[in-house]
C-alpha cells in the first residue's frame, strides 16, 4: 500500500507541475505573447468553433472555455486566457478569441425543451445551494470528527 501512495503522490506532483507550467504559459499569452511561441515545445490545438457538447475536447477544457469572461474584441483584452487541468493530470491553456452567440430562433422544439429542462435544473440547484448556504450562515454548527471501530487501525 505504501507504493500505491507513493505512486499517487508522484502522479499528483506531476499534475501540479503541469498545471503550474500551463499557468506560466497563460501568463505569457495574457501579456501578449502568441500562444505558439509561449507554448513552444508543447502541442497546441486550434479549434474553430467549439460548442458545449463538443466531443473532441476534454470536458474540463470545454467547461473552462464556457465559464471564462467574454474577450473584449475592441479593448486591451482581445482574448480570454485560462489554465486548467483534467482528472488524469493533463494541463491545458484555454484561449478564447471570440464568442458567437447562439440564435434561439434556430432551435427546433425538442432542443428548446432540452435547454428549458437544463436551465430549470440549474436554477433549482442554485436556489437549493443558496438556501443551504443561508442556513449554514445562520446556524451554530459544531463539527466533530467521528472514528468508527471499523475504520480504526
PDB file of C-alpha atoms in Angstrom:
ATOM      1  CA  UNK A   1       0.000   0.000   0.000  1.00  0.00           C
ATOM      2  CA  UNK A   2       2.910   2.390   0.587  1.00  0.00           C
ATOM      3  CA  UNK A   3       3.917   2.004  -3.057  1.00  0.00           C
ATOM      4  CA  UNK A   4       0.444   2.988  -4.171  1.00  0.00           C
ATOM      5  CA  UNK A   5       0.536   6.105  -2.002  1.00  0.00           C
ATOM      6  CA  UNK A   6       3.995   6.907  -3.364  1.00  0.00           C
ATOM      7  CA  UNK A   7       2.759   6.485  -6.931  1.00  0.00           C
ATOM      8  CA  UNK A   8      -0.262   8.650  -6.234  1.00  0.00           C
ATOM      9  CA  UNK A   9       1.990  11.342  -4.778  1.00  0.00           C
ATOM     10  CA  UNK A  10       4.235  11.211  -7.811  1.00  0.00           C
ATOM     11  CA  UNK A  11       1.245  11.470 -10.179  1.00  0.00           C
ATOM     12  CA  UNK A  12      -0.188  14.359  -8.156  1.00  0.00           C
ATOM     13  CA  UNK A  13       3.195  16.123  -8.169  1.00  0.00           C
ATOM     14  CA  UNK A  14       3.427  15.759 -11.949  1.00  0.00           C
ATOM     15  CA  UNK A  15      -0.138  17.029 -12.382  1.00  0.00           C
ATOM     16  CA  UNK A  16       0.586  20.059 -10.175  1.00  0.00           C
ATOM     17  CA  UNK A  17       3.801  20.764 -12.105  1.00  0.00           C
ATOM     18  CA  UNK A  18       1.932  20.526 -15.418  1.00  0.00           C
ATOM     19  CA  UNK A  19      -0.741  22.952 -14.205  1.00  0.00           C
ATOM     20  CA  UNK A  20       1.934  25.341 -12.931  1.00  0.00           C
ATOM     21  CA  UNK A  21       3.606  25.261 -16.363  1.00  0.00           C
ATOM     22  CA  UNK A  22       0.236  25.904 -18.018  1.00  0.00           C
ATOM     23  CA  UNK A  23      -0.241  28.935 -15.730  1.00  0.00           C
ATOM     24  CA  UNK A  24       3.160  30.292 -16.816  1.00  0.00           C
ATOM     25  CA  UNK A  25       2.193  29.886 -20.473  1.00  0.00           C
ATOM     26  CA  UNK A  26      -1.204  31.502 -19.822  1.00  0.00           C
ATOM     27  CA  UNK A  27       0.511  34.494 -18.189  1.00  0.00           C
ATOM     28  CA  UNK A  28       2.747  34.895 -21.251  1.00  0.00           C
ATOM     29  CA  UNK A  29      -0.281  34.821 -23.566  1.00  0.00           C
ATOM     30  CA  UNK A  30      -2.090  37.359 -21.370  1.00  0.00           C
ATOM     31  CA  UNK A  31       0.988  39.586 -21.698  1.00  0.00           C
ATOM     32  CA  UNK A  32       0.612  39.485 -25.479  1.00  0.00           C
ATOM     33  CA  UNK A  33       2.931  36.670 -26.499  1.00  0.00           C
ATOM     34  CA  UNK A  34       1.459  34.434 -29.227  1.00  0.00           C
ATOM     35  CA  UNK A  35       0.410  31.019 -27.933  1.00  0.00           C
ATOM     36  CA  UNK A  36       2.637  29.187 -30.427  1.00  0.00           C
ATOM     37  CA  UNK A  37       5.703  30.957 -29.000  1.00  0.00           C
ATOM     38  CA  UNK A  38       4.629  30.825 -25.345  1.00  0.00           C
ATOM     39  CA  UNK A  39       3.884  27.094 -25.623  1.00  0.00           C
ATOM     40  CA  UNK A  40       6.969  26.201 -27.639  1.00  0.00           C
ATOM     41  CA  UNK A  41       7.763  22.535 -27.103  1.00  0.00           C
ATOM     42  CA  UNK A  42       4.158  21.683 -26.245  1.00  0.00           C
ATOM     43  CA  UNK A  43       1.359  20.519 -28.523  1.00  0.00           C
ATOM     44  CA  UNK A  44      -1.099  23.248 -29.492  1.00  0.00           C
ATOM     45  CA  UNK A  45      -4.542  22.508 -30.884  1.00  0.00           C
ATOM     46  CA  UNK A  46      -6.643  25.142 -32.602  1.00  0.00           C
ATOM     47  CA  UNK A  47     -10.389  24.583 -32.629  1.00  0.00           C
ATOM     48  CA  UNK A  48     -12.545  26.770 -34.851  1.00  0.00           C
ATOM     49  CA  UNK A  49     -15.958  26.853 -33.196  1.00  0.00           C
ATOM     50  CA  UNK A  50     -16.481  24.878 -30.019  1.00  0.00           C
ATOM     51  CA  UNK A  51     -19.929  24.004 -28.730  1.00  0.00           C
ATOM     52  CA  UNK A  52     -20.780  22.946 -25.190  1.00  0.00           C
ATOM     53  CA  UNK A  53     -21.318  19.423 -26.459  1.00  0.00           C
ATOM     54  CA  UNK A  54     -18.034  19.094 -28.384  1.00  0.00           C
ATOM     55  CA  UNK A  55     -16.680  15.564 -28.093  1.00  0.00           C
ATOM     56  CA  UNK A  56     -13.165  16.226 -29.402  1.00  0.00           C
ATOM     57  CA  UNK A  57     -12.013  18.190 -26.325  1.00  0.00           C
ATOM     58  CA  UNK A  58     -11.871  17.182 -22.657  1.00  0.00           C
ATOM     59  CA  UNK A  59     -14.969  18.271 -20.702  1.00  0.00           C
ATOM     60  CA  UNK A  60     -12.762  20.294 -18.319  1.00  0.00           C
ATOM     61  CA  UNK A  61     -11.452  22.357 -21.243  1.00  0.00           C
ATOM     62  CA  UNK A  62     -14.957  22.980 -22.572  1.00  0.00           C
ATOM     63  CA  UNK A  63     -16.207  23.858 -19.093  1.00  0.00           C
ATOM     64  CA  UNK A  64     -13.356  26.319 -18.630  1.00  0.00           C
ATOM     65  CA  UNK A  65     -13.939  27.902 -22.032  1.00  0.00           C
ATOM     66  CA  UNK A  66     -17.628  28.456 -21.312  1.00  0.00           C
ATOM     67  CA  UNK A  67     -17.046  29.994 -17.873  1.00  0.00           C
ATOM     68  CA  UNK A  68     -14.341  32.425 -18.976  1.00  0.00           C
ATOM     69  CA  UNK A  69     -15.139  36.101 -19.459  1.00  0.00           C
ATOM     70  CA  UNK A  70     -16.049  37.171 -22.969  1.00  0.00           C
ATOM     71  CA  UNK A  71     -12.976  38.605 -24.733  1.00  0.00           C
ATOM     72  CA  UNK A  72     -13.079  42.346 -25.392  1.00  0.00           C
ATOM     73  CA  UNK A  73     -12.529  42.470 -29.147  1.00  0.00           C
ATOM     74  CA  UNK A  74     -12.100  46.232 -29.117  1.00  0.00           C
ATOM     75  CA  UNK A  75     -10.100  46.728 -25.926  1.00  0.00           C
ATOM     76  CA  UNK A  76      -6.830  45.525 -24.487  1.00  0.00           C
ATOM     77  CA  UNK A  77      -8.103  42.034 -23.607  1.00  0.00           C
ATOM     78  CA  UNK A  78      -8.616  40.697 -27.145  1.00  0.00           C
ATOM     79  CA  UNK A  79      -8.502  37.111 -25.894  1.00  0.00           C
ATOM     80  CA  UNK A  80      -9.560  35.412 -22.670  1.00  0.00           C
ATOM     81  CA  UNK A  81      -6.934  33.034 -21.271  1.00  0.00           C
ATOM     82  CA  UNK A  82      -7.085  30.450 -18.513  1.00  0.00           C
ATOM     83  CA  UNK A  83      -5.220  27.327 -17.429  1.00  0.00           C
ATOM     84  CA  UNK A  84      -6.995  24.158 -16.360  1.00  0.00           C
ATOM     85  CA  UNK A  85      -6.283  20.507 -15.759  1.00  0.00           C
ATOM     86  CA  UNK A  86      -8.114  17.263 -16.330  1.00  0.00           C
ATOM     87  CA  UNK A  87      -8.771  14.428 -13.920  1.00  0.00           C
ATOM     88  CA  UNK A  88      -5.906  12.432 -15.457  1.00  0.00           C
ATOM     89  CA  UNK A  89      -3.396  15.212 -14.679  1.00  0.00           C
ATOM     90  CA  UNK A  90      -3.070  16.750 -18.143  1.00  0.00           C
ATOM     91  CA  UNK A  91      -2.905  20.547 -18.129  1.00  0.00           C
ATOM     92  CA  UNK A  92      -4.290  22.882 -20.773  1.00  0.00           C
ATOM     93  CA  UNK A  93      -4.112  26.552 -21.638  1.00  0.00           C
ATOM     94  CA  UNK A  94      -7.508  27.640 -22.939  1.00  0.00           C
ATOM     95  CA  UNK A  95      -7.609  30.702 -25.183  1.00  0.00           C
ATOM     96  CA  UNK A  96     -10.958  32.131 -26.292  1.00  0.00           C
ATOM     97  CA  UNK A  97     -10.696  34.732 -29.027  1.00  0.00           C
ATOM     98  CA  UNK A  98     -14.344  35.094 -29.994  1.00  0.00           C
ATOM     99  CA  UNK A  99     -17.776  34.220 -28.640  1.00  0.00           C
ATOM    100  CA  UNK A 100     -20.571  33.503 -31.084  1.00  0.00           C
ATOM    101  CA  UNK A 101     -23.984  33.869 -29.523  1.00  0.00           C
ATOM    102  CA  UNK A 102     -26.459  31.166 -30.426  1.00  0.00           C
ATOM    103  CA  UNK A 103     -29.600  32.104 -32.290  1.00  0.00           C
ATOM    104  CA  UNK A 104     -32.520  30.828 -30.179  1.00  0.00           C
ATOM    105  CA  UNK A 105     -34.818  31.051 -33.201  1.00  0.00           C
ATOM    106  CA  UNK A 106     -32.745  28.378 -34.933  1.00  0.00           C
ATOM    107  CA  UNK A 107     -33.548  25.746 -32.280  1.00  0.00           C
ATOM    108  CA  UNK A 108     -36.241  23.188 -33.002  1.00  0.00           C
ATOM    109  CA  UNK A 109     -38.937  22.320 -30.461  1.00  0.00           C
ATOM    110  CA  UNK A 110     -37.005  19.376 -28.964  1.00  0.00           C
ATOM    111  CA  UNK A 111     -33.856  21.481 -28.487  1.00  0.00           C
ATOM    112  CA  UNK A 112     -35.865  24.239 -26.805  1.00  0.00           C
ATOM    113  CA  UNK A 113     -37.425  21.672 -24.459  1.00  0.00           C
ATOM    114  CA  UNK A 114     -33.990  20.227 -23.633  1.00  0.00           C
ATOM    115  CA  UNK A 115     -32.489  23.655 -22.943  1.00  0.00           C
ATOM    116  CA  UNK A 116     -35.510  24.587 -20.831  1.00  0.00           C
ATOM    117  CA  UNK A 117     -35.007  21.462 -18.677  1.00  0.00           C
ATOM    118  CA  UNK A 118     -31.268  22.122 -18.325  1.00  0.00           C
ATOM    119  CA  UNK A 119     -31.808  25.748 -17.305  1.00  0.00           C
ATOM    120  CA  UNK A 120     -34.631  24.828 -14.916  1.00  0.00           C
ATOM    121  CA  UNK A 121     -32.430  22.264 -13.169  1.00  0.00           C
ATOM    122  CA  UNK A 122     -29.527  24.708 -12.962  1.00  0.00           C
ATOM    123  CA  UNK A 123     -31.733  27.410 -11.452  1.00  0.00           C
ATOM    124  CA  UNK A 124     -33.276  24.959  -8.986  1.00  0.00           C
ATOM    125  CA  UNK A 125     -29.858  23.670  -7.968  1.00  0.00           C
ATOM    126  CA  UNK A 126     -28.573  27.210  -7.469  1.00  0.00           C
ATOM    127  CA  UNK A 127     -31.617  28.067  -5.353  1.00  0.00           C
ATOM    128  CA  UNK A 128     -31.156  25.000  -3.137  1.00  0.00           C
ATOM    129  CA  UNK A 129     -27.451  25.752  -2.749  1.00  0.00           C
ATOM    130  CA  UNK A 130     -28.251  29.332  -1.736  1.00  0.00           C
ATOM    131  CA  UNK A 131     -30.780  28.149   0.856  1.00  0.00           C
ATOM    132  CA  UNK A 132     -28.234  25.690   2.309  1.00  0.00           C
ATOM    133  CA  UNK A 133     -25.553  28.395   2.461  1.00  0.00           C
ATOM    134  CA  UNK A 134     -28.003  30.743   4.178  1.00  0.00           C
ATOM    135  CA  UNK A 135     -28.936  28.045   6.698  1.00  0.00           C
ATOM    136  CA  UNK A 136     -25.269  27.308   7.403  1.00  0.00           C
ATOM    137  CA  UNK A 137     -24.563  31.020   7.897  1.00  0.00           C
ATOM    138  CA  UNK A 138     -27.417  31.357  10.419  1.00  0.00           C
ATOM    139  CA  UNK A 139     -26.861  28.119  12.288  1.00  0.00           C
ATOM    140  CA  UNK A 140     -24.363  27.453  15.002  1.00  0.00           C
ATOM    141  CA  UNK A 141     -22.598  24.396  13.647  1.00  0.00           C
ATOM    142  CA  UNK A 142     -20.036  22.467  15.598  1.00  0.00           C
ATOM    143  CA  UNK A 143     -18.227  19.733  13.688  1.00  0.00           C
ATOM    144  CA  UNK A 144     -16.656  16.793  15.468  1.00  0.00           C
ATOM    145  CA  UNK A 145     -14.694  14.031  13.813  1.00  0.00           C
ATOM    146  CA  UNK A 146     -16.120  10.572  14.291  1.00  0.00           C
ATOM    147  CA  UNK A 147     -13.967   7.483  14.027  1.00  0.00           C
ATOM    148  CA  UNK A 148     -15.773   4.182  13.852  1.00  0.00           C
ATOM    149  CA  UNK A 149     -14.249   0.990  15.128  1.00  0.00           C
ATOM    150  CA  UNK A 150     -14.408  -0.443  11.601  1.00  0.00           C
ATOM    151  CA  UNK A 151     -12.057   2.177  10.160  1.00  0.00           C
ATOM    152  CA  UNK A 152      -9.685   2.413  13.102  1.00  0.00           C
ATOM    153  CA  UNK A 153      -6.403   0.565  12.671  1.00  0.00           C
TER     154      UNK A 153
END
